[in-house]
Amino acid sequence: MSEPQAFYVLLAPLGQLSGNGQLRETVKERRNRKGDDVPFWYLSPKLVEKFDLPGSGVEGIVSDDVTAINWLKLRFGGDSCIFQFDVDELREHAMELPPPPNFRDIGV
């Protein structure tokens, strides 16, 4: 277990961040460009609960880069804040990509 560190967090109702697949692509691009150990994690509602963050049925993004969080907030909405996390726990539990987009059949 590592020493807890402060990170910027963006929280929003489930689907607001990940629903259209753009967040998934953003996380993939960031990891491809900066490596898998870049401090940028997606939190599913289960992980939001596991890390004792506020809200029910919300998803989140955790980063050490306030500019990235602010950009995502402008793009997707949500509420930003700062929380303490154990980096080792984030790396152990939060390395999965956001879910793929939900495509809807709009054909007639």
PDB file of C-alpha atoms in Angstrom:
ATOM      1  CA  MET A   1       0.000   0.000   0.000  1.00  0.00           C
ATOM      2  CA  SER A   2       1.362   3.380  -0.958  1.00  0.00           C
ATOM      3  CA  GLU A   3       0.971   6.738   0.758  1.00  0.00           C
ATOM      4  CA  PRO A   4      -2.387   8.385  -0.117  1.00  0.00           C
ATOM      5  CA  GLN A   5      -2.129  11.213  -2.648  1.00  0.00           C
ATOM      6  CA  ALA A   6      -4.531  13.953  -3.674  1.00  0.00           C
ATOM      7  CA  PHE A   7      -6.056  13.590  -7.143  1.00  0.00           C
ATOM      8  CA  TYR A   8      -8.606  15.531  -9.129  1.00  0.00           C
ATOM      9  CA  VAL A   9     -11.880  13.705  -9.689  1.00  0.00           C
ATOM     10  CA  LEU A  10     -14.774  14.220 -12.084  1.00  0.00           C
ATOM     11  CA  LEU A  11     -18.060  12.545 -11.118  1.00  0.00           C
ATOM     12  CA  ALA A  12     -21.271  12.336 -13.147  1.00  0.00           C
ATOM     13  CA  PRO A  13     -24.348  10.101 -13.404  1.00  0.00           C
ATOM     14  CA  LEU A  14     -23.606   6.759 -15.061  1.00  0.00           C
ATOM     15  CA  GLY A  15     -23.485   7.153 -18.840  1.00  0.00           C
ATOM     16  CA  GLN A  16     -22.886  10.895 -18.865  1.00  0.00           C
ATOM     17  CA  LEU A  17     -19.127  10.410 -19.180  1.00  0.00           C
ATOM     18  CA  SER A  18     -18.927   7.044 -20.904  1.00  0.00           C
ATOM     19  CA  GLY A  19     -22.200   6.654 -22.789  1.00  0.00           C
ATOM     20  CA  ASN A  20     -21.069   7.650 -26.282  1.00  0.00           C
ATOM     21  CA  GLY A  21     -17.634   6.003 -26.277  1.00  0.00           C
ATOM     22  CA  GLN A  22     -15.620   9.229 -26.466  1.00  0.00           C
ATOM     23  CA  LEU A  23     -14.256   8.853 -22.936  1.00  0.00           C
ATOM     24  CA  ARG A  24     -13.108   5.315 -23.765  1.00  0.00           C
ATOM     25  CA  GLU A  25     -11.179   6.681 -26.748  1.00  0.00           C
ATOM     26  CA  THR A  26      -9.736   9.507 -24.623  1.00  0.00           C
ATOM     27  CA  VAL A  27      -8.413   7.066 -22.009  1.00  0.00           C
ATOM     28  CA  LYS A  28      -6.958   4.776 -24.723  1.00  0.00           C
ATOM     29  CA  GLU A  29      -5.238   7.682 -26.482  1.00  0.00           C
ATOM     30  CA  ARG A  30      -3.806   9.049 -23.239  1.00  0.00           C
ATOM     31  CA  ARG A  31      -2.403   5.633 -22.265  1.00  0.00           C
ATOM     32  CA  ASN A  32      -1.011   5.055 -25.767  1.00  0.00           C
ATOM     33  CA  ARG A  33       0.706   8.431 -25.709  1.00  0.00           C
ATOM     34  CA  LYS A  34       1.934   8.495 -22.086  1.00  0.00           C
ATOM     35  CA  GLY A  35       2.070   4.812 -21.132  1.00  0.00           C
ATOM     36  CA  ASP A  36      -0.136   2.538 -19.058  1.00  0.00           C
ATOM     37  CA  ASP A  37       1.132   4.039 -15.812  1.00  0.00           C
ATOM     38  CA  VAL A  38      -0.240   7.514 -16.608  1.00  0.00           C
ATOM     39  CA  PRO A  39      -2.276   8.678 -13.590  1.00  0.00           C
ATOM     40  CA  PHE A  40      -5.651   8.643 -15.372  1.00  0.00           C
ATOM     41  CA  TRP A  41      -8.294   6.146 -14.246  1.00  0.00           C
ATOM     42  CA  TYR A  42     -11.961   5.450 -14.979  1.00  0.00           C
ATOM     43  CA  LEU A  43     -14.158   4.562 -11.997  1.00  0.00           C
ATOM     44  CA  SER A  44     -17.289   2.524 -12.587  1.00  0.00           C
ATOM     45  CA  PRO A  45     -20.140   2.985 -10.094  1.00  0.00           C
ATOM     46  CA  LYS A  46     -18.796  -0.038  -8.160  1.00  0.00           C
ATOM     47  CA  LEU A  47     -15.364   1.588  -7.897  1.00  0.00           C
ATOM     48  CA  VAL A  48     -16.875   4.947  -6.920  1.00  0.00           C
ATOM     49  CA  GLU A  49     -18.510   3.091  -4.045  1.00  0.00           C
ATOM     50  CA  LYS A  50     -15.340   1.103  -3.243  1.00  0.00           C
ATOM     51  CA  PHE A  51     -13.293   4.292  -2.921  1.00  0.00           C
ATOM     52  CA  ASP A  52     -16.011   5.948  -0.786  1.00  0.00           C
ATOM     53  CA  LEU A  53     -16.707   8.785  -3.209  1.00  0.00           C
ATOM     54  CA  PRO A  54     -20.007  10.661  -2.948  1.00  0.00           C
ATOM     55  CA  GLY A  55     -23.017   9.679  -4.986  1.00  0.00           C
ATOM     56  CA  SER A  56     -24.895   6.605  -6.043  1.00  0.00           C
ATOM     57  CA  GLY A  57     -25.049   5.419  -9.639  1.00  0.00           C
ATOM     58  CA  VAL A  58     -22.211   7.730 -10.666  1.00  0.00           C
ATOM     59  CA  GLU A  59     -19.046   7.115 -12.656  1.00  0.00           C
ATOM     60  CA  GLY A  60     -15.810   9.051 -12.441  1.00  0.00           C
ATOM     61  CA  ILE A  61     -12.400   9.918 -13.770  1.00  0.00           C
ATOM     62  CA  VAL A  62      -9.349  10.347 -11.532  1.00  0.00           C
ATOM     63  CA  SER A  63      -6.245  12.247 -12.645  1.00  0.00           C
ATOM     64  CA  ASP A  64      -3.312  14.224 -11.294  1.00  0.00           C
ATOM     65  CA  ASP A  65      -3.842  16.709 -14.149  1.00  0.00           C
ATOM     66  CA  VAL A  66      -6.401  19.401 -13.300  1.00  0.00           C
ATOM     67  CA  THR A  67      -6.383  20.587 -16.929  1.00  0.00           C
ATOM     68  CA  ALA A  68      -7.518  17.146 -18.116  1.00  0.00           C
ATOM     69  CA  ILE A  69     -10.311  17.067 -15.528  1.00  0.00           C
ATOM     70  CA  ASN A  70     -11.419  20.604 -16.410  1.00  0.00           C
ATOM     71  CA  TRP A  71     -11.451  19.748 -20.126  1.00  0.00           C
ATOM     72  CA  LEU A  72     -13.523  16.608 -19.486  1.00  0.00           C
ATOM     73  CA  LYS A  73     -15.891  18.626 -17.303  1.00  0.00           C
ATOM     74  CA  LEU A  74     -16.408  21.143 -20.111  1.00  0.00           C
ATOM     75  CA  ARG A  75     -16.929  18.329 -22.600  1.00  0.00           C
ATOM     76  CA  PHE A  76     -19.183  16.019 -20.582  1.00  0.00           C
ATOM     77  CA  GLY A  77     -20.373  17.944 -17.521  1.00  0.00           C
ATOM     78  CA  GLY A  78     -20.295  16.596 -13.987  1.00  0.00           C
ATOM     79  CA  ASP A  79     -18.826  17.793 -10.718  1.00  0.00           C
ATOM     80  CA  SER A  80     -15.126  18.011  -9.952  1.00  0.00           C
ATOM     81  CA  CYS A  81     -13.420  17.738  -6.588  1.00  0.00           C
ATOM     82  CA  ILE A  82     -10.215  16.530  -4.941  1.00  0.00           C
ATOM     83  CA  PHE A  83      -9.876  13.227  -3.058  1.00  0.00           C
ATOM     84  CA  GLN A  84      -7.085  11.186  -1.519  1.00  0.00           C
ATOM     85  CA  PHE A  85      -6.299   7.822  -3.147  1.00  0.00           C
ATOM     86  CA  ASP A  86      -3.795   5.052  -2.729  1.00  0.00           C
ATOM     87  CA  VAL A  87      -2.120   4.862  -6.162  1.00  0.00           C
ATOM     88  CA  ASP A  88      -1.446   1.148  -5.789  1.00  0.00           C
ATOM     89  CA  GLU A  89      -5.170   0.513  -5.232  1.00  0.00           C
ATOM     90  CA  LEU A  90      -6.077   2.590  -8.290  1.00  0.00           C
ATOM     91  CA  ARG A  91      -3.584   0.636 -10.383  1.00  0.00           C
ATOM     92  CA  GLU A  92      -4.921  -2.635  -9.020  1.00  0.00           C
ATOM     93  CA  HIS A  93      -8.640  -1.924  -9.430  1.00  0.00           C
ATOM     94  CA  ALA A  94      -9.136   0.905 -11.936  1.00  0.00           C
ATOM     95  CA  MET A  95      -7.129  -0.013 -15.035  1.00  0.00           C
ATOM     96  CA  GLU A  96     -10.120  -1.072 -17.147  1.00  0.00           C
ATOM     97  CA  LEU A  97     -11.285   1.200 -19.920  1.00  0.00           C
ATOM     98  CA  PRO A  98     -14.696   2.848 -19.736  1.00  0.00           C
ATOM     99  CA  PRO A  99     -17.419   0.679 -21.248  1.00  0.00           C
ATOM    100  CA  PRO A 100     -17.967   0.734 -25.019  1.00  0.00           C
ATOM    101  CA  PRO A 101     -20.754   2.973 -26.332  1.00  0.00           C
ATOM    102  CA  ASN A 102     -24.374   1.931 -26.268  1.00  0.00           C
ATOM    103  CA  PHE A 103     -25.525   1.947 -29.880  1.00  0.00           C
ATOM    104  CA  ARG A 104     -29.233   2.272 -30.437  1.00  0.00           C
ATOM    105  CA  ASP A 105     -31.058   1.039 -33.511  1.00  0.00           C
ATOM    106  CA  ILE A 106     -32.738   4.133 -34.913  1.00  0.00           C
ATOM    107  CA  GLY A 107     -33.668   2.481 -38.191  1.00  0.00           C
ATOM    108  CA  VAL A 108     -37.243   2.163 -39.304  1.00  0.00           C
TER     109      VAL A 108
END
